[in-house]
């Protein structure tokens, strides 16, 4: 059991600009917080009791550089919000876990005790009073520590979050920081173009579940791992299927690790959910960092949210299960390639014209509990998020490189995070599914790599 010992509000160490930032991209995000967990093994030469003071002091310095993180969201006209850089500060919690050690947490599956390592955010308070950043330092009897971070999705994306966290860590090590973040949200909004060339199906309601609900719809989370050799097998399988028109083909770039693993996940989840309806529609959704896709490109140091949603064409369970792996993988590529600079310009215009922000803010994220209206009705879709490019090893707060980095909490059915294994040997997948589907998913996830398709048993 984790027990909170102290709570601190941390303000920027120097006076920061008092300004209001508005971004069209941030209107489609949720006000909820992304849960990041950093795990650090015991350090023989460090005193855990004073570590919280190091974190508070260095965070105060980091908030001077990344001052929007110390602000608050506030509602404006039309159900939209803006980020008020009012230096209200971030929060740091100090906690202890007396009953277990880090080794007892195994693979850090983000449920039960592990989820207690992430700060709890009270969404019943007004949005203007909700901190954008809350961090929790938890000390363990073995001498190890975890830093659980909750960062508001409506203010920052994953790429900017990593840069902020690595800056904070560098300051905690008392090193000089030479960064000049770009906080100007107009840099992205200025790309808005009056264009009707794109359908923007990513904002349409997702395909509904057609069959009866499973025996146990409680959401459970698992962490599954692919070795480097298993990833290599999957990539060979996805890239060398000459019987399918969705294979890359001569002259095309081979399918990437993300494309192949996502397609493999989609097939395995569809098989695990299959209940006799081959016509069941399904789609895979993901997020794309658009910094380098704009023309001209956005500054790499842009700190706003540039993660735009995209979806595959809607397929059927029958197509995903019975066609080769490259069919699912090829559709993942279609989703990624549609996000061009022109597509983002059109999406910005679509968001600007939308009168009901709930349509663009909530449809993409269904069935996340924060957007559910009424009881859970099943889910045939999959939402895959890549954390493979996150440079978490730089998050050394003076305690050494993180032993583990990943999501600290997951409660949305049909969501998966892809991460690089800490030692570079393969891919880690954290996935949440209905409890009655998880065992079947694991069987297909590993069985299909070596044995080929198992659909003959369906």
Coordinates of C-alpha atoms in Angstrom, one line a residue:
X1 CA 0.0 0.0 0.0
X2 CA 1.3 3.4 -1.0
X3 CA 1.0 6.2 1.6
X4 CA 1.2 9.9 0.7
X5 CA 3.5 11.7 3.2
X6 CA 3.8 15.2 1.9
X7 CA 2.4 17.5 -0.8
X8 CA 4.2 20.5 -2.2
X9 CA 3.3 23.2 -4.7
X10 CA 6.3 24.1 -6.8
X11 CA 6.5 27.5 -8.6
X12 CA 8.8 28.7 -11.3
X13 CA 12.1 29.9 -9.8
X14 CA 11.9 33.2 -11.7
X15 CA 9.2 35.5 -13.1
X16 CA 7.7 34.0 -16.2
X17 CA 5.5 35.5 -19.0
X18 CA 1.8 35.9 -18.1
X19 CA 0.2 35.0 -21.4
X20 CA -2.6 32.9 -22.8
X21 CA -1.9 30.3 -25.4
X22 CA -4.5 28.8 -27.8
X23 CA -3.9 25.8 -30.1
X24 CA -6.4 24.2 -32.4
X25 CA -4.7 20.8 -32.0
X26 CA -5.0 20.9 -28.2
X27 CA -8.8 21.3 -28.6
X28 CA -9.1 17.6 -29.6
X29 CA -7.3 16.4 -26.6
X30 CA -8.7 15.3 -23.3
X31 CA -8.3 17.3 -20.0
X32 CA -7.0 14.0 -18.4
X33 CA -3.4 13.4 -17.6
X34 CA -1.0 11.0 -19.2
X35 CA 0.5 8.6 -16.6
X36 CA 4.3 8.1 -16.9
X37 CA 6.2 5.8 -14.6
X38 CA 10.0 6.0 -14.1
X39 CA 11.6 3.2 -11.9
X40 CA 15.0 3.6 -10.4
X41 CA 16.9 0.8 -8.7
X42 CA 18.6 1.4 -5.3
X43 CA 21.6 3.7 -5.3
X44 CA 24.2 2.9 -2.6
X45 CA 25.5 6.4 -2.4
X46 CA 22.2 8.4 -2.3
X47 CA 19.9 9.3 0.5
X48 CA 16.3 8.8 -0.5
X49 CA 15.0 11.0 2.3
X50 CA 16.5 14.2 0.7
X51 CA 15.7 13.2 -2.9
X52 CA 12.4 15.1 -2.8
X53 CA 14.1 18.4 -2.1
X54 CA 16.3 17.8 -5.2
X55 CA 13.3 17.2 -7.3
X56 CA 11.5 20.3 -6.0
X57 CA 14.4 22.6 -6.5
X58 CA 15.2 21.3 -10.0
X59 CA 11.5 21.3 -11.0
X60 CA 11.3 25.0 -10.0
X61 CA 14.1 25.7 -12.4
X62 CA 12.5 23.6 -15.2
X63 CA 9.2 25.4 -14.8
X64 CA 11.0 28.7 -15.6
X65 CA 12.1 27.2 -18.9
X66 CA 8.8 25.3 -19.6
X67 CA 6.6 27.9 -18.0
X68 CA 3.3 26.8 -19.7
X69 CA 3.5 23.6 -17.6
X70 CA 3.1 25.7 -14.5
X71 CA -0.1 27.2 -15.8
X72 CA -3.8 26.1 -16.0
X73 CA -6.3 25.4 -18.7
X74 CA -9.4 27.7 -18.8
X75 CA -12.6 27.4 -20.7
X76 CA -13.4 29.9 -23.4
X77 CA -16.2 30.2 -25.9
X78 CA -17.6 27.2 -27.8
X79 CA -16.4 24.5 -25.4
X80 CA -12.8 25.3 -26.2
X81 CA -10.0 26.0 -23.8
X82 CA -6.8 28.0 -23.7
X83 CA -3.7 27.6 -21.6
X84 CA -3.2 30.5 -19.1
X85 CA 0.5 30.8 -18.2
X86 CA -0.3 32.1 -14.7
X87 CA 2.5 30.4 -12.8
X88 CA 0.1 28.7 -10.4
X89 CA 2.6 25.9 -10.2
X90 CA 3.0 22.1 -10.3
X91 CA 2.6 19.7 -7.5
X92 CA 5.0 17.2 -6.0
X93 CA 3.9 14.4 -3.7
X94 CA 6.2 12.4 -1.4
X95 CA 5.1 8.8 -0.7
X96 CA 6.4 5.6 0.8
X97 CA 5.6 2.0 0.1
X98 CA 6.3 -0.1 3.2
X99 CA 4.9 -3.5 2.2
X100 CA 6.8 -4.4 -1.0
X101 CA 10.0 -3.8 -2.9
X102 CA 10.6 -3.1 -6.5
X103 CA 11.4 -6.7 -7.3
X104 CA 7.9 -7.6 -6.1
X105 CA 6.3 -5.5 -8.8
X106 CA 7.6 -7.8 -11.6
X107 CA 7.1 -6.3 -15.1
X108 CA 5.4 -3.2 -13.6
X109 CA 2.0 -4.1 -15.2
X110 CA 0.0 -0.8 -14.7
X111 CA -2.7 -2.1 -12.4
X112 CA -3.3 -2.4 -8.6
X113 CA -0.2 -1.3 -6.7
X114 CA 1.7 0.0 -9.7
X115 CA -1.2 2.4 -10.5
X116 CA -0.8 3.9 -6.9
X117 CA 2.6 5.1 -8.0
X118 CA 0.9 7.6 -10.3
X119 CA -0.6 10.7 -8.7
X120 CA -4.4 10.7 -8.5
X121 CA -6.0 13.7 -10.2
X122 CA -9.4 15.1 -9.0
X123 CA -11.4 16.0 -12.1
X124 CA -14.3 17.2 -10.0
X125 CA -12.6 20.5 -9.3
X126 CA -12.8 23.2 -11.9
X127 CA -10.4 22.9 -14.9
X128 CA -8.9 26.3 -13.9
X129 CA -7.8 24.8 -10.6
X130 CA -6.4 21.5 -11.9
X131 CA -2.6 21.4 -12.1
X132 CA -1.2 20.4 -15.5
X133 CA 1.7 18.6 -13.8
X134 CA 1.7 16.4 -10.7
X135 CA 4.7 14.2 -9.8
X136 CA 4.9 11.6 -7.1
X137 CA 8.2 10.3 -5.6
X138 CA 7.6 6.9 -3.9
X139 CA 10.4 5.4 -1.8
X140 CA 10.7 1.6 -1.2
X141 CA 12.3 -0.3 1.7
X142 CA 14.9 -1.7 -0.7
X143 CA 16.2 1.8 -1.4
X144 CA 14.7 2.0 -4.9
X145 CA 12.4 4.9 -5.9
X146 CA 9.8 5.6 -8.6
X147 CA 8.7 8.9 -10.1
X148 CA 5.2 8.8 -11.3
X149 CA 4.2 11.7 -13.5
X150 CA 0.7 12.9 -14.5
X151 CA 0.9 15.5 -17.4
X152 CA -2.2 17.0 -18.9
X153 CA -2.9 15.8 -22.5
X154 CA -4.5 19.1 -23.4
X155 CA -1.3 21.0 -22.9
X156 CA 1.7 19.0 -24.1
X157 CA 2.4 15.9 -26.3
X158 CA 4.8 13.0 -25.8
X159 CA 7.7 14.4 -27.6
X160 CA 7.6 17.7 -25.7
X161 CA 7.0 15.8 -22.5
X162 CA 10.3 13.8 -23.0
X163 CA 12.2 17.0 -23.5
X164 CA 10.7 18.6 -20.4
X165 CA 11.4 15.5 -18.3
X166 CA 15.0 15.2 -19.6
X167 CA 15.6 19.0 -18.9
X168 CA 14.2 18.5 -15.4
X169 CA 16.5 15.5 -14.9
X170 CA 19.6 17.4 -16.1
X171 CA 18.8 20.2 -13.7
X172 CA 18.5 17.7 -10.9
X173 CA 22.0 16.6 -11.7
X174 CA 23.1 20.2 -11.4
X175 CA 24.1 20.4 -15.1
X176 CA 23.7 23.4 -17.3
X177 CA 20.8 23.4 -19.6
X178 CA 20.9 25.2 -23.0
X179 CA 17.4 24.9 -24.4
X180 CA 15.1 27.5 -26.0
X181 CA 11.7 25.9 -26.2
X182 CA 9.2 27.4 -28.7
X183 CA 5.9 27.9 -26.7
X184 CA 4.1 30.0 -29.4
X185 CA 1.0 28.0 -30.3
X186 CA 0.4 30.3 -33.3
X187 CA 3.3 28.5 -35.0
X188 CA 1.0 25.5 -35.5
X189 CA -2.3 27.2 -35.9
X190 CA -1.0 29.4 -38.7
X191 CA -0.9 26.4 -41.0
X192 CA -4.7 26.2 -41.0
X193 CA -6.0 26.1 -44.6
X194 CA -9.5 26.3 -46.0
X195 CA -9.5 22.9 -47.5
X196 CA -12.2 20.2 -48.0
X197 CA -10.0 17.7 -49.6
X198 CA -10.0 15.3 -46.6
X199 CA -12.8 13.3 -45.0
X200 CA -11.3 13.3 -41.5
X201 CA -12.9 10.0 -40.6
X202 CA -10.7 10.0 -37.5
X203 CA -13.3 12.3 -35.9
X204 CA -16.3 10.1 -37.0
X205 CA -17.8 7.7 -34.4
X206 CA -15.8 4.4 -34.4
X207 CA -17.3 1.1 -35.6
X208 CA -19.7 -0.3 -32.9
X209 CA -19.6 -3.7 -31.4
X210 CA -22.3 -5.9 -33.0
X211 CA -22.3 -9.0 -30.9
X212 CA -23.1 -9.9 -27.3
X213 CA -20.7 -8.7 -24.7
X214 CA -18.0 -11.0 -23.4
X215 CA -18.3 -13.0 -20.2
X216 CA -16.1 -10.6 -18.2
X217 CA -15.9 -7.1 -19.5
X218 CA -13.7 -5.9 -16.7
X219 CA -10.6 -4.2 -18.2
X220 CA -7.3 -6.0 -17.4
X221 CA -3.8 -5.0 -18.5
X222 CA -0.9 -7.2 -19.6
X223 CA 2.6 -6.6 -20.6
X224 CA 3.9 -8.8 -23.5
X225 CA 7.3 -8.8 -24.9
X226 CA 8.8 -9.4 -28.3
X227 CA 12.5 -10.3 -28.6
X228 CA 14.6 -8.8 -31.3
X229 CA 14.4 -12.1 -33.1
X230 CA 10.6 -12.3 -32.9
X231 CA 10.4 -8.7 -34.3
X232 CA 12.7 -9.8 -37.1
X233 CA 10.4 -12.8 -37.9
X234 CA 7.3 -10.6 -37.9
X235 CA 8.9 -8.0 -40.2
X236 CA 10.0 -10.7 -42.6
X237 CA 6.5 -12.1 -42.5
X238 CA 4.8 -8.8 -43.2
X239 CA 7.3 -7.6 -45.8
X240 CA 7.5 -10.8 -47.9
X241 CA 4.0 -11.7 -48.6
X242 CA 3.8 -11.6 -52.4
X243 CA 0.2 -12.9 -52.4
X244 CA -1.2 -9.7 -51.1
X245 CA -1.5 -6.3 -52.8
X246 CA -0.8 -4.5 -49.5
X247 CA 2.8 -5.7 -49.4
X248 CA 5.3 -2.8 -49.8
X249 CA 6.2 -4.0 -53.3
X250 CA 9.4 -3.2 -55.4
X251 CA 10.8 0.2 -54.7
X252 CA 8.7 0.8 -51.6
X253 CA 10.1 1.2 -48.1
X254 CA 9.8 -2.0 -46.1
X255 CA 7.2 -1.9 -43.4
X256 CA 8.6 -0.5 -40.1
X257 CA 8.7 -2.1 -36.7
X258 CA 5.7 0.0 -35.6
X259 CA 3.6 -0.9 -38.6
X260 CA 4.3 -4.6 -38.4
X261 CA 3.8 -4.9 -34.6
X262 CA 0.7 -2.8 -34.8
X263 CA -0.7 -4.9 -37.6
X264 CA 0.1 -8.1 -35.6
X265 CA -1.6 -6.7 -32.5
X266 CA -4.7 -5.8 -34.6
X267 CA -5.0 -9.4 -35.9
X268 CA -4.4 -11.0 -32.6
X269 CA -6.9 -8.8 -30.8
X270 CA -9.5 -9.4 -33.5
X271 CA -9.1 -13.1 -33.2
X272 CA -9.4 -12.9 -29.4
X273 CA -12.6 -10.9 -29.7
X274 CA -14.1 -13.0 -32.5
X275 CA -17.6 -14.2 -31.6
X276 CA -18.8 -15.6 -34.9
X277 CA -19.4 -12.4 -36.8
X278 CA -16.8 -12.2 -39.6
X279 CA -18.6 -9.0 -40.8
X280 CA -17.8 -7.2 -37.6
X281 CA -16.3 -3.8 -38.6
X282 CA -13.0 -2.8 -37.0
X283 CA -10.4 0.0 -37.3
X284 CA -7.0 0.8 -35.8
X285 CA -6.3 4.3 -34.6
X286 CA -3.0 5.9 -33.7
X287 CA -1.3 9.3 -33.3
X288 CA 1.3 10.9 -35.6
X289 CA 3.8 13.6 -34.6
X290 CA 3.4 16.2 -37.3
X291 CA 6.4 18.4 -36.5
X292 CA 8.4 17.1 -39.5
X293 CA 5.4 16.6 -41.8
X294 CA 4.5 20.3 -42.2
X295 CA 6.0 22.4 -45.0
X296 CA 8.0 24.1 -43.7
X297 CA 8.6 21.8 -40.7
X298 CA 7.6 22.9 -37.3
X299 CA 10.5 23.8 -34.9
X300 CA 11.7 20.6 -33.2
X301 CA 11.6 22.5 -29.9
X302 CA 7.9 23.3 -30.3
X303 CA 6.3 22.5 -26.9
X304 CA 2.6 22.3 -27.8
X305 CA 0.7 19.2 -28.8
X306 CA 1.3 18.1 -32.4
X307 CA 0.1 14.5 -32.1
X308 CA -2.7 14.3 -34.7
X309 CA -5.1 11.3 -34.7
X310 CA -5.4 9.0 -37.7
X311 CA -7.3 5.8 -38.4
X312 CA -7.0 2.9 -40.8
X313 CA -9.8 2.2 -43.4
X314 CA -12.6 0.3 -41.7
X315 CA -12.1 -3.5 -42.2
X316 CA -13.9 -6.6 -41.1
X317 CA -12.8 -9.2 -38.6
X318 CA -12.9 -11.7 -41.4
X319 CA -10.5 -9.6 -43.5
X320 CA -8.1 -9.0 -40.7
X321 CA -8.1 -12.6 -39.5
X322 CA -8.1 -14.5 -42.8
X323 CA -5.9 -12.3 -45.0
X324 CA -2.1 -12.4 -44.5
X325 CA -0.4 -10.2 -41.9
X326 CA 0.6 -7.7 -44.6
X327 CA -3.1 -6.8 -45.1
X328 CA -3.4 -5.5 -41.6
X329 CA 0.1 -4.0 -41.7
X330 CA -0.7 -2.3 -45.1
X331 CA -3.7 -0.6 -43.6
X332 CA -1.7 0.7 -40.7
X333 CA 0.7 2.2 -43.3
X334 CA -2.3 3.8 -45.1
X335 CA -3.3 5.5 -41.8
X336 CA 0.2 6.8 -41.2
X337 CA 0.8 8.0 -44.8
X338 CA -2.4 10.0 -44.9
X339 CA -1.0 12.4 -42.3
X340 CA 0.7 14.8 -44.7
X341 CA 1.2 18.6 -44.1
X342 CA -1.9 19.2 -46.3
X343 CA -3.8 16.7 -44.2
X344 CA -2.9 18.5 -41.0
X345 CA -3.8 21.9 -42.5
X346 CA -7.2 20.5 -43.4
X347 CA -7.6 19.0 -40.0
X348 CA -6.9 22.3 -38.3
X349 CA -9.6 23.9 -40.5
X350 CA -12.0 21.1 -39.6
X351 CA -11.4 21.7 -35.9
X352 CA -11.8 25.4 -36.3
X353 CA -15.2 25.0 -38.0
X354 CA -16.6 22.4 -35.6
X355 CA -19.3 23.8 -33.4
X356 CA -19.6 20.8 -31.1
X357 CA -16.1 20.1 -29.7
X358 CA -17.3 16.9 -28.1
X359 CA -17.5 15.4 -31.6
X360 CA -13.8 15.9 -32.3
X361 CA -12.6 15.5 -28.7
X362 CA -14.4 12.3 -27.7
X363 CA -15.1 10.1 -30.7
X364 CA -11.5 9.3 -31.3
X365 CA -10.9 8.3 -27.6
X366 CA -13.9 6.0 -27.2
X367 CA -14.2 3.8 -25.0
X368 CA -12.0 5.6 -22.5
X369 CA -13.9 5.9 -19.2
X370 CA -13.6 9.7 -19.3
X371 CA -15.6 9.9 -22.5
X372 CA -18.1 7.0 -22.0
X373 CA -21.7 8.0 -21.7
X374 CA -23.7 5.2 -20.2
X375 CA -22.6 1.5 -19.8
X376 CA -19.8 0.0 -21.8
X377 CA -21.1 -1.6 -25.0
X378 CA -18.2 -3.5 -26.3
X379 CA -15.3 -2.5 -28.5
X380 CA -14.0 -4.0 -31.8
X381 CA -11.3 -1.4 -32.4
X382 CA -7.7 -0.9 -31.3
X383 CA -5.8 2.3 -30.3
X384 CA -2.0 1.9 -30.6
X385 CA 0.4 4.5 -29.2
X386 CA 4.1 4.5 -30.0
X387 CA 6.5 5.4 -27.2
X388 CA 9.3 3.8 -29.2
X389 CA 11.1 7.1 -29.9
X390 CA 10.9 8.4 -26.3
X391 CA 14.4 9.0 -25.0
X392 CA 13.7 7.9 -21.4
X393 CA 17.3 6.9 -20.6
X394 CA 18.2 10.6 -20.4
X395 CA 15.8 10.9 -17.4
X396 CA 18.6 10.5 -14.9
X397 CA 17.8 12.6 -11.9
X398 CA 21.1 11.7 -10.2
X399 CA 19.8 8.2 -9.5
X400 CA 21.1 6.6 -12.7
X401 CA 19.2 5.6 -15.8
X402 CA 15.6 4.4 -15.3
X403 CA 15.3 0.7 -14.7
X404 CA 11.9 0.9 -16.4
X405 CA 9.8 3.4 -18.1
X406 CA 6.2 3.0 -19.2
X407 CA 2.5 3.8 -18.6
X408 CA 1.6 3.7 -14.9
X409 CA -2.1 3.4 -15.3
X410 CA -4.4 2.0 -18.1
X411 CA -8.2 1.7 -17.9
X412 CA -9.3 2.1 -21.5
X413 CA -10.3 -1.1 -23.2
X414 CA -8.5 -1.7 -26.5
X415 CA -5.5 0.5 -26.0
X416 CA -1.8 -0.5 -26.4
X417 CA 1.5 1.2 -25.9
X418 CA 4.6 0.1 -27.8
X419 CA 8.0 0.7 -26.1
X420 CA 11.6 -0.3 -26.7
X421 CA 12.9 -2.8 -24.2
X422 CA 15.3 -1.0 -21.8
X423 CA 18.4 -3.0 -22.9
X424 CA 17.5 -2.7 -26.6
X425 CA 16.5 -6.3 -27.0
X426 CA 13.1 -6.1 -28.6
X427 CA 9.7 -4.4 -28.0
X428 CA 7.5 -4.2 -24.9
X429 CA 3.7 -3.9 -25.4
X430 CA 1.3 -2.8 -22.6
X431 CA -2.2 -3.6 -23.6
X432 CA -5.7 -3.4 -22.0
X433 CA -8.5 -5.7 -23.0
X434 CA -11.6 -7.3 -21.6
X435 CA -10.6 -9.9 -19.0
X436 CA -12.4 -12.7 -21.0
X437 CA -10.3 -11.9 -24.1
X438 CA -6.8 -11.6 -22.6
X439 CA -5.7 -15.3 -22.5
X440 CA -6.8 -15.9 -26.1
X441 CA -4.9 -12.7 -27.1
X442 CA -1.7 -13.9 -25.5
X443 CA -2.0 -17.3 -27.3
X444 CA -2.4 -15.7 -30.7
X445 CA 0.2 -13.0 -30.0
X446 CA 3.0 -15.6 -29.5
X447 CA 1.6 -18.5 -31.5
X448 CA 1.1 -16.6 -34.7
X449 CA 4.7 -15.6 -34.9
X450 CA 6.1 -19.1 -35.3
X451 CA 3.1 -21.1 -36.4
X452 CA 1.5 -18.8 -38.9
X453 CA -2.2 -18.3 -38.9
X454 CA -4.4 -20.1 -36.4
X455 CA -7.7 -19.0 -38.0
X456 CA -8.5 -22.5 -39.0
X457 CA -9.5 -23.1 -35.3
X458 CA -11.9 -20.1 -35.3

